[in-house]
CSV table of C-alpha atoms in Angstrom, one decimal:
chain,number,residue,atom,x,y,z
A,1,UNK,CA,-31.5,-19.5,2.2
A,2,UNK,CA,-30.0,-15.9,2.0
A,3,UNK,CA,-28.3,-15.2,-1.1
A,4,UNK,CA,-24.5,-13.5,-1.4
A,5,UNK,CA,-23.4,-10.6,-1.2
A,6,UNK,CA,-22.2,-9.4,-4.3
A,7,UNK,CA,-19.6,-6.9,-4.4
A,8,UNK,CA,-17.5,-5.1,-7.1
A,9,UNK,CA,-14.1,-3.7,-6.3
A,10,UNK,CA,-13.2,-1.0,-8.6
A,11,UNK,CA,-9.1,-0.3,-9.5
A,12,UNK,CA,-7.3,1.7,-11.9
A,13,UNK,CA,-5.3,-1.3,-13.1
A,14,UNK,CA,-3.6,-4.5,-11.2
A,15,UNK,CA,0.0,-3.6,-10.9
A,16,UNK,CA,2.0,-4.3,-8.2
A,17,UNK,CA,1.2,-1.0,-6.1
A,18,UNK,CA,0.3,-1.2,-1.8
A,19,UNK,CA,-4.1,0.0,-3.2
A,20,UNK,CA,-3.9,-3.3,-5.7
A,21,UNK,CA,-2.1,-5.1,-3.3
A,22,UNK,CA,-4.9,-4.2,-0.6
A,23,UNK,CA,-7.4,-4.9,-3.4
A,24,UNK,CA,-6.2,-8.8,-4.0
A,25,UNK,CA,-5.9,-9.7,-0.1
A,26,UNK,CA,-9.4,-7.9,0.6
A,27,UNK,CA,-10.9,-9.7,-2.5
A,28,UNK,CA,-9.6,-13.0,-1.7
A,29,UNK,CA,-10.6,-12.9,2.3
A,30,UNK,CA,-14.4,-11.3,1.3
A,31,UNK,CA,-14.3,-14.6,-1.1
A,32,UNK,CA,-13.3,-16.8,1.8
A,33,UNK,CA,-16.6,-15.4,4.0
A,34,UNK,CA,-18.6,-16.3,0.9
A,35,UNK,CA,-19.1,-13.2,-0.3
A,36,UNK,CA,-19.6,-12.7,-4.4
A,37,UNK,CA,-16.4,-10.9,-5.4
A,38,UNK,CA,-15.8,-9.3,-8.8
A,39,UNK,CA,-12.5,-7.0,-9.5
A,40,UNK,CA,-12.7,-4.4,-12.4
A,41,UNK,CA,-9.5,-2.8,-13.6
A,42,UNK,CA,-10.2,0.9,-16.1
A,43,UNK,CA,-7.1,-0.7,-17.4
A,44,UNK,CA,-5.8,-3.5,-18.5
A,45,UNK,CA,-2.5,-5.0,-17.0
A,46,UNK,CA,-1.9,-8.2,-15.8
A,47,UNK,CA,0.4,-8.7,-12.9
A,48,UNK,CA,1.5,-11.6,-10.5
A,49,UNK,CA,-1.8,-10.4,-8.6
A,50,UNK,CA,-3.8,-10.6,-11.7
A,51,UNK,CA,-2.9,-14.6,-11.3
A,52,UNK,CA,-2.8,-14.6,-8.1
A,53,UNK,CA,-6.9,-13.8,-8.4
A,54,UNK,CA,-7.5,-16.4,-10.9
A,55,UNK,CA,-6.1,-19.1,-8.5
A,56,UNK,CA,-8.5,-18.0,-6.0
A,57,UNK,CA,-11.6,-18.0,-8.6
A,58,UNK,CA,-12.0,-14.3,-8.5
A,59,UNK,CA,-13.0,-13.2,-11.6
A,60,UNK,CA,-11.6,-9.5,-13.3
A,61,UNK,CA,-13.2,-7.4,-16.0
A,62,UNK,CA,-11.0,-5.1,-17.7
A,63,UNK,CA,-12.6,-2.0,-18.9
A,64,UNK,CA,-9.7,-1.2,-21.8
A,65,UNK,CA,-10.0,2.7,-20.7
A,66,UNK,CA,-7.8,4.9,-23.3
A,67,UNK,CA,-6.4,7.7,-21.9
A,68,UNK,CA,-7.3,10.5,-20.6
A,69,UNK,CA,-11.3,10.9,-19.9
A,70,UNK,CA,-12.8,7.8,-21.5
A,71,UNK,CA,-16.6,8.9,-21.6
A,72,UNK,CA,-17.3,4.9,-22.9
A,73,UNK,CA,-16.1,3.5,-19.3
A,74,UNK,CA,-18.6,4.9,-17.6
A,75,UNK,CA,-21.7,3.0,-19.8
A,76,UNK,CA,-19.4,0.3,-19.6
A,77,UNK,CA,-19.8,0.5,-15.6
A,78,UNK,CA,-23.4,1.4,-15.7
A,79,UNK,CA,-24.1,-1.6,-18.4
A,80,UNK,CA,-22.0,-3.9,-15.9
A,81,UNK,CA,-23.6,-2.6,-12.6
A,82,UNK,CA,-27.4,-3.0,-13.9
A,83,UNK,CA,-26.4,-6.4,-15.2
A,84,UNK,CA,-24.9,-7.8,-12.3
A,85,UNK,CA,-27.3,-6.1,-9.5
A,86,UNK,CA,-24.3,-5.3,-6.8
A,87,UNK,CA,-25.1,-4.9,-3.2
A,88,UNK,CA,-21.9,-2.3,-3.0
A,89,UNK,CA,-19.3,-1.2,-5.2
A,90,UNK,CA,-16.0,-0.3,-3.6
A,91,UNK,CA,-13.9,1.9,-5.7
A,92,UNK,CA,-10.0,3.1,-5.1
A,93,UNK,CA,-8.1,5.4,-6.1
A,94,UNK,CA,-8.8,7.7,-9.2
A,95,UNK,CA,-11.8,5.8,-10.4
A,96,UNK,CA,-14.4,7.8,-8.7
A,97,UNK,CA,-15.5,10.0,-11.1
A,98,UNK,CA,-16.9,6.7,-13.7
A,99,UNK,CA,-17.7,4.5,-10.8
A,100,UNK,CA,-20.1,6.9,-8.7
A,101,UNK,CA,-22.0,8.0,-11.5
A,102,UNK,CA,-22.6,4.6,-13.3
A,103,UNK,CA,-23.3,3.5,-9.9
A,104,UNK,CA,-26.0,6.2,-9.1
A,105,UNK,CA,-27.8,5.7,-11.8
A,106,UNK,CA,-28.0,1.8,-11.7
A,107,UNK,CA,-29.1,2.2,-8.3
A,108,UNK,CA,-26.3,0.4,-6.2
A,109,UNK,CA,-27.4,0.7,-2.7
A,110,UNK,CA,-23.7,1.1,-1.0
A,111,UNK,CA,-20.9,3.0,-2.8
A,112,UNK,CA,-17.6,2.7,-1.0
A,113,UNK,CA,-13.9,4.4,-1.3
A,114,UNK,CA,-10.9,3.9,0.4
A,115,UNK,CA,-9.0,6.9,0.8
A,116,UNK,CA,-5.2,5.5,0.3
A,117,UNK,CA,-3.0,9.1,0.7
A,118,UNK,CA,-3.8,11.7,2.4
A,119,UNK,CA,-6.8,13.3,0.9
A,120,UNK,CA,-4.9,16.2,-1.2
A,121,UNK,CA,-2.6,13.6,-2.2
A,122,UNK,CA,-4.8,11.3,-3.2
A,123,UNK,CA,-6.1,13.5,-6.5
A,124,UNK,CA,-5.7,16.6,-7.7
A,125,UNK,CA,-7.9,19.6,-7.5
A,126,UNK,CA,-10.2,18.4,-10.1
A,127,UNK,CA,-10.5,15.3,-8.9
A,128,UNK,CA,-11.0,16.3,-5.0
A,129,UNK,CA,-14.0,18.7,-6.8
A,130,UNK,CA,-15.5,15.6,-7.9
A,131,UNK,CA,-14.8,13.8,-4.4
A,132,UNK,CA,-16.6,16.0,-2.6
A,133,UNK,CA,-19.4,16.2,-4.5
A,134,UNK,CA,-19.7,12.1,-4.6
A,135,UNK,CA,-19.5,12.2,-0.1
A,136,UNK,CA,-21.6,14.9,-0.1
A,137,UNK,CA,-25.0,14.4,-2.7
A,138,UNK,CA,-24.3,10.8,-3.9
A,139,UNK,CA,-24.0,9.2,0.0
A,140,UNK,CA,-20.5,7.7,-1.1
A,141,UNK,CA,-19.1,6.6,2.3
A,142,UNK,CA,-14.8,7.5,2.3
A,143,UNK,CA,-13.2,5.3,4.3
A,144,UNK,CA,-9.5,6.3,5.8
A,145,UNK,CA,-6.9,3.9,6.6
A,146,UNK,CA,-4.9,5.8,9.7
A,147,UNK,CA,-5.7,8.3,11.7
A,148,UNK,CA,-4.1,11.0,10.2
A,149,UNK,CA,-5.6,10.2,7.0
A,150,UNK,CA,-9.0,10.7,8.2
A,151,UNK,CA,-8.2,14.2,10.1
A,152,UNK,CA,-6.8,14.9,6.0
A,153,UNK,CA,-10.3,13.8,4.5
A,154,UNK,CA,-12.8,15.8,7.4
A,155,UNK,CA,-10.3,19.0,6.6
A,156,UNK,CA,-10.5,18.9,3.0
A,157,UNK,CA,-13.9,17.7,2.4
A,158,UNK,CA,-15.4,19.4,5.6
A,159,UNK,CA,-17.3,15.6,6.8
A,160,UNK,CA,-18.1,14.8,9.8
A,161,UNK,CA,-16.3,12.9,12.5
A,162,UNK,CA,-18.5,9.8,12.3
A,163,UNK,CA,-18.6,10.1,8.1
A,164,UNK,CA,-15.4,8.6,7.9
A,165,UNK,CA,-15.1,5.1,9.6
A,166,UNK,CA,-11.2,3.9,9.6
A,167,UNK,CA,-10.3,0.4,8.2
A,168,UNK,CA,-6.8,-0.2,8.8
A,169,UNK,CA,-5.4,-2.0,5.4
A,170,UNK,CA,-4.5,-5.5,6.0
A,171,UNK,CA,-2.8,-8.4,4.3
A,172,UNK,CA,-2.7,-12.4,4.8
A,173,UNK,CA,-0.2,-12.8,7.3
A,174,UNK,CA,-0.1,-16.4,7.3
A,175,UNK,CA,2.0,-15.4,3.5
A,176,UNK,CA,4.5,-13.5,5.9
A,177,UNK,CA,7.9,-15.9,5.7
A,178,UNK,CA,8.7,-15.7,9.8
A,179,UNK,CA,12.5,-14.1,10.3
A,180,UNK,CA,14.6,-16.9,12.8
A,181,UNK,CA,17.4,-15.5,12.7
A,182,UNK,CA,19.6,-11.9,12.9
A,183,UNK,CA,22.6,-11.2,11.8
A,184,UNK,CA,26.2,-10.6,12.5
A,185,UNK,CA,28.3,-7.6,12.5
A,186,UNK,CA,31.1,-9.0,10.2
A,187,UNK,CA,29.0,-10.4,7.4
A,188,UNK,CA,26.9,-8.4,4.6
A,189,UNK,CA,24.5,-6.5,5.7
A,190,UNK,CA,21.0,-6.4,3.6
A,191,UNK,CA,19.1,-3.4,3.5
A,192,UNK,CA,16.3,-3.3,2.0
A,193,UNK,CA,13.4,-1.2,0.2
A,194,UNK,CA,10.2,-1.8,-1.4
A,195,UNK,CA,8.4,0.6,-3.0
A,196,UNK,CA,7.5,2.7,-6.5
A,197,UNK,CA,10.1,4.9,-8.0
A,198,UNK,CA,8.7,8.1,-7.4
A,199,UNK,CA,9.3,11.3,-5.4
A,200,UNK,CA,6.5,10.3,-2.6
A,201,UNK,CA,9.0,7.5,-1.6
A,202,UNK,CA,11.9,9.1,-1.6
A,203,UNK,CA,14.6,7.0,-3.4
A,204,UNK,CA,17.4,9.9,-3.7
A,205,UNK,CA,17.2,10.5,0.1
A,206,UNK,CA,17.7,7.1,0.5
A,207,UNK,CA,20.7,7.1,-2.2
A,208,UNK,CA,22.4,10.0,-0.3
A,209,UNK,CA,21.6,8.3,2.9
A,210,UNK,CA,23.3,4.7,2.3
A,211,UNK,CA,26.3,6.8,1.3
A,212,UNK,CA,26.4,8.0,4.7
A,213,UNK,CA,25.9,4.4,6.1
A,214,UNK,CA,28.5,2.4,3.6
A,215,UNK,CA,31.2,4.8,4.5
A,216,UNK,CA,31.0,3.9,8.0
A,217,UNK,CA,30.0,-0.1,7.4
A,218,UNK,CA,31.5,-0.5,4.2
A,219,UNK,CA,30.0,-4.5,4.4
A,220,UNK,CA,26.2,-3.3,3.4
A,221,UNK,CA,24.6,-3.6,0.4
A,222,UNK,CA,21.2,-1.9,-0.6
A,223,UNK,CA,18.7,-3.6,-2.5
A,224,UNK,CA,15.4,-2.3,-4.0
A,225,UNK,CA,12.6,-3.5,-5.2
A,226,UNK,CA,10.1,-2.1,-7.8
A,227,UNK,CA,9.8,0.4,-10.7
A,228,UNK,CA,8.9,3.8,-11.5
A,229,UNK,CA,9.1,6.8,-13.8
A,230,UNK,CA,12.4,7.7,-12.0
A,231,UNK,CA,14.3,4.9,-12.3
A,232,UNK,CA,17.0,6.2,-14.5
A,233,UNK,CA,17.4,9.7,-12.0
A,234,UNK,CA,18.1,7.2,-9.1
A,235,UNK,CA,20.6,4.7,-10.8
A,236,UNK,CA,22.5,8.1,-12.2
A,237,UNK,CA,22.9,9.2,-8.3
A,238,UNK,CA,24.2,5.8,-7.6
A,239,UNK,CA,26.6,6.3,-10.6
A,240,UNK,CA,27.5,9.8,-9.2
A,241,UNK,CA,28.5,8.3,-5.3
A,242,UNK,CA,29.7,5.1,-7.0
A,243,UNK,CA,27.5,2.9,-5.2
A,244,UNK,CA,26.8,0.8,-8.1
A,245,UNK,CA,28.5,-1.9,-6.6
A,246,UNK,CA,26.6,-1.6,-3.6
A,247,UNK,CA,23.1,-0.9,-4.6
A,248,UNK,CA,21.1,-3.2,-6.4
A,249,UNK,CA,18.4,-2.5,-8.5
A,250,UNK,CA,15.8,-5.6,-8.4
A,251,UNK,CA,13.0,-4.8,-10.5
A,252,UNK,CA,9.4,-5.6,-9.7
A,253,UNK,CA,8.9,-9.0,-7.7
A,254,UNK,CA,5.8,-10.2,-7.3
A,255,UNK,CA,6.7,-12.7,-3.9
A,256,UNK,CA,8.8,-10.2,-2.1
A,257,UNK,CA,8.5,-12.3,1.3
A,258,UNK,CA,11.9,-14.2,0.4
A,259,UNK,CA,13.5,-10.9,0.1
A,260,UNK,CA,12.2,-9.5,3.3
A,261,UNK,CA,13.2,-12.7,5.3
A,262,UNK,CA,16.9,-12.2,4.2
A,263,UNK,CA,17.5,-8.8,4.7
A,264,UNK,CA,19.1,-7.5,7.9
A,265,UNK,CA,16.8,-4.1,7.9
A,266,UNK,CA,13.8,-2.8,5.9
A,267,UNK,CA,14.0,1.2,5.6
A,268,UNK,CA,11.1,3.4,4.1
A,269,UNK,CA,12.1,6.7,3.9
A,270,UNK,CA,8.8,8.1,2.5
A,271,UNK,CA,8.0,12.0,2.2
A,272,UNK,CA,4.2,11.5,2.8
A,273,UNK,CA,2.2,8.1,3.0
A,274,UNK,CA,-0.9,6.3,3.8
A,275,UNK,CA,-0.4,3.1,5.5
A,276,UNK,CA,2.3,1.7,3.3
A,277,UNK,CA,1.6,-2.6,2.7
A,278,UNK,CA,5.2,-2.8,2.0
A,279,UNK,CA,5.5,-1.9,5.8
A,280,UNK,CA,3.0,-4.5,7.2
A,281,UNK,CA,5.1,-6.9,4.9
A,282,UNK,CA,8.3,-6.1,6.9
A,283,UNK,CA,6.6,-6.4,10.3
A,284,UNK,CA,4.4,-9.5,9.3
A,285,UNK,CA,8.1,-10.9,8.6
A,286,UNK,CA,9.8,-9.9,11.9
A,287,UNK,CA,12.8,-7.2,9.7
A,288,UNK,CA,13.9,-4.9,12.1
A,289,UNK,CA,12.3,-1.4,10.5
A,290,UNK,CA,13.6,2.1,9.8
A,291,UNK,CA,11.0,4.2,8.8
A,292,UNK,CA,10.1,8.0,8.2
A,293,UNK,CA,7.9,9.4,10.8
A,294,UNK,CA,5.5,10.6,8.0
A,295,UNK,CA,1.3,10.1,7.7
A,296,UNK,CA,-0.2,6.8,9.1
A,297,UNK,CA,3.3,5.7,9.8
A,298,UNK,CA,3.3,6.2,13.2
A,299,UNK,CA,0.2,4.5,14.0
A,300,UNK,CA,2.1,1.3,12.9
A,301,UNK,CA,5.3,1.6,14.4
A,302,UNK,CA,5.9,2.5,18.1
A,303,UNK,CA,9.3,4.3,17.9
A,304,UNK,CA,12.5,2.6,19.4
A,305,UNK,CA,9.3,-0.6,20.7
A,306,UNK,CA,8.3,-1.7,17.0
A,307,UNK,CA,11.0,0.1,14.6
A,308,UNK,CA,12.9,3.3,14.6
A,309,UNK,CA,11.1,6.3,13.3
A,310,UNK,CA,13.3,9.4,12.0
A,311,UNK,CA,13.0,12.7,10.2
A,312,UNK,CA,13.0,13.2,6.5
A,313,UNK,CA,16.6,14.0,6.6
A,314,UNK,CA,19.4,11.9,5.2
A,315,UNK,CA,21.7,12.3,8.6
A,316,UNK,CA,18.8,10.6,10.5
A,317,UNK,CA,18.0,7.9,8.5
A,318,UNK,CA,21.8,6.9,8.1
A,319,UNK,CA,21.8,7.3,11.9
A,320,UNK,CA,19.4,4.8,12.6
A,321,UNK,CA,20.6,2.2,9.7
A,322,UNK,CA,23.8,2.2,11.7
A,323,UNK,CA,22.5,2.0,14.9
A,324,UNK,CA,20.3,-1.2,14.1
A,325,UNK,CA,23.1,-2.4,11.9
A,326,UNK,CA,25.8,-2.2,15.2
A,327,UNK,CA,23.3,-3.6,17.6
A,328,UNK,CA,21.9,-7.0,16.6
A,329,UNK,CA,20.2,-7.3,20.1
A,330,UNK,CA,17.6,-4.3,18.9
A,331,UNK,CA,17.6,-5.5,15.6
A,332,UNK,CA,16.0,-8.7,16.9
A,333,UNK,CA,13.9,-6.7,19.9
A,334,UNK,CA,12.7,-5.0,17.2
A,335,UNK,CA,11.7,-7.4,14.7
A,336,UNK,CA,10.0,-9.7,17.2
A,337,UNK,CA,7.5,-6.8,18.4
A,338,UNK,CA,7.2,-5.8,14.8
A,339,UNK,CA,6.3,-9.0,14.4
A,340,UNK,CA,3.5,-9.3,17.4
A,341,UNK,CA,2.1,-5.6,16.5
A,342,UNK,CA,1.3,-6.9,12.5
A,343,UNK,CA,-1.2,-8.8,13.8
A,344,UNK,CA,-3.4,-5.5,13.9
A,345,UNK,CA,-3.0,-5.5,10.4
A,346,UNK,CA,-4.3,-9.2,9.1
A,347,UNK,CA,-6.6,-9.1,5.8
A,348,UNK,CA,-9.1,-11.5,7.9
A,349,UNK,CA,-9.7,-8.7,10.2
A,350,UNK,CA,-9.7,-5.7,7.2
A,351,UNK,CA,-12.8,-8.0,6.0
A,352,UNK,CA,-15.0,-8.0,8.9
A,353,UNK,CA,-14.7,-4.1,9.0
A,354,UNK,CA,-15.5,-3.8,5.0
A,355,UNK,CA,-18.4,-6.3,5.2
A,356,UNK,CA,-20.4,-4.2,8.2
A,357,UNK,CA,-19.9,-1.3,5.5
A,358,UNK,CA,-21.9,-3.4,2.9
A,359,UNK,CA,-24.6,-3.6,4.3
């Protein structure tokens, strides 16, 4: 009888973020093909995914990295990795430069990243050094997650075409809560965002941008989910275009399906991104979606057919709120395709792709 395959998914830390998120839903559908799954986190944080792993008998080792360069995580990972014998290791994010190394020398067979930003996003020049060196000498394979992404990782780490094989991220869309029903044009209106406060996604664009839209459609209310080093920047712009009655500031949510069923619109408003999981959320749900026009977006949403796509520019974005938010026939035209396109994005099929990798 052939024996698992054993596999260790290497994270910073389990918070709530699209690359953990990715991590759980990979972790839990590689389980369900009977694959031998163990999660390490440098970090340690525990999380609504953290549980959510223990439920599905996935076990997690955290490394209790300090901060900055903790020499002791990478005997820690080379003690683990001779111990447990993986067939791959599968790191994300910054933990390449313990992983790879510990892994090198234990002699794991596969080493594989997922490249979650566009590559100069990803790290900083440091890092990227010691990215390039681990594709190039240590036969890491980078894997990109949209199109454009992998056109970002060949450029900056001069690879080859067929180096980089694309694995679109995925989720379990039987989760998604199914949207029956769209709304009307003299009730409240819920917009709604998901995502880090942080400059990459854009939160005082989206501030100025609902002032635009609740001057014209004073019956809409913004909601947003998550946290973030700028936090207090963002509720001190609401203060300053007193919106505070009109935004709401949710906190972090671990089930945000409920959330995404009730609201009327889902706006990202990104600068740059990946291939955002908050995103395949929305469509898995059926919310009609406005959405920057910025990396692997448009490889997920087919402009005016699956969402609206716009400019990073707060008269555009407003635009398209109110034109979904006057037009309840395109708001439900375009959550039901959203809807039909997420299927291109389902966990199951994310799996597959990652296990031909393994071998």
């Amino acid at each position: 009888m052939e024996s698992k395959k054993r596999v260790i998914q290497i994270i910073p830390y389990l918070g709530l973020g699209g690359a953990e998120i990715m991590v759980e839903h990979l972790s839990v559908a590689l389980a369900s093909n009977k694959m031998d799954i163990l999660v390490v986190s440098l970090y340690e944080y525990h999380s609504a995914i953290t549980e959510r792993l223990e439920d599905q008998k996935i076990p997690i080792l955290f490394l209790n990295k300090k901060k900055g360069f903790d020499f002791k995580v990478f005997f820690r990972l080379y003690k683990l990795l001779k111990e447990k014998k993986p067939d791959a290791i599968h790191t994300h994010l910054f933990t390449m430069p313990y992983a790879i190394p510990a892994a090198f020398f234990a002699k794991v067979p596969i080493k594989v990243h997922t490249v979650h930003n566009i590559a100069k996003e990803e790290v900083g020049k440091f890092g990227r050094k010691i990215n390039w060196f681990c594709y190039k000498f240590m036969k890491v394979i980078p894997v990109s997650i949209s199109p454009i992404i992998k056109n970002s990782i060949i450029q900056e780490y001069r690879l080859s075409d067929n180096q980089v094989p694309m694995i679109y991220n995925g989720i379990n869309l039987e989760e998604c809560i199914e949207k029956n029903e769209y709304g009307e044009n003299n009730r409240l209106i819920k917009i709604l965002h998901i995502g880090r406060f942080s400059e990459q996604k854009n939160h005082i664009g989206l501030i100025n941008s609902f002032k635009l839209v609740h001057e014209k459609a004073p019956n809409t209310v913004l909601k947003l989910i998550g946290t973030g080093e700028l936090e207090k920047r963002i509720r001190v712009r609401v203060k300053e275009l007193n919106l505070e009655s009109s935004v709401e500031f949710l906190g972090s949510i671990s089930n945000v399906y409920p959330y995404l069923n009730e609201a009327d619109i889902f706006v990202l408003p990104s600068l740059w991104e990946g291939m955002p999981i908050s995103l395949i959320e929305a469509m898995g749900t059926g919310v009609p979606i406005v959405a920057t026009a910025v990396g692997g977006i448009p490889d997920m949403i087919e402009d005016n057919k699956t969402g609206l796509l716009v400019g990073i520019n707060d008269g555009k974005i407003s635009e398209a709120l109110l034109k979904l938010i006057y037009d309840i026939t395109l708001q439900e035209k375009l959550g039901i395709a959203a809807k039909v396109a997420s299927s291109r994005f389902s966990s199951k099929k994310m799996a597959i792709k990652y296990e031909m990798l393994y071998k």
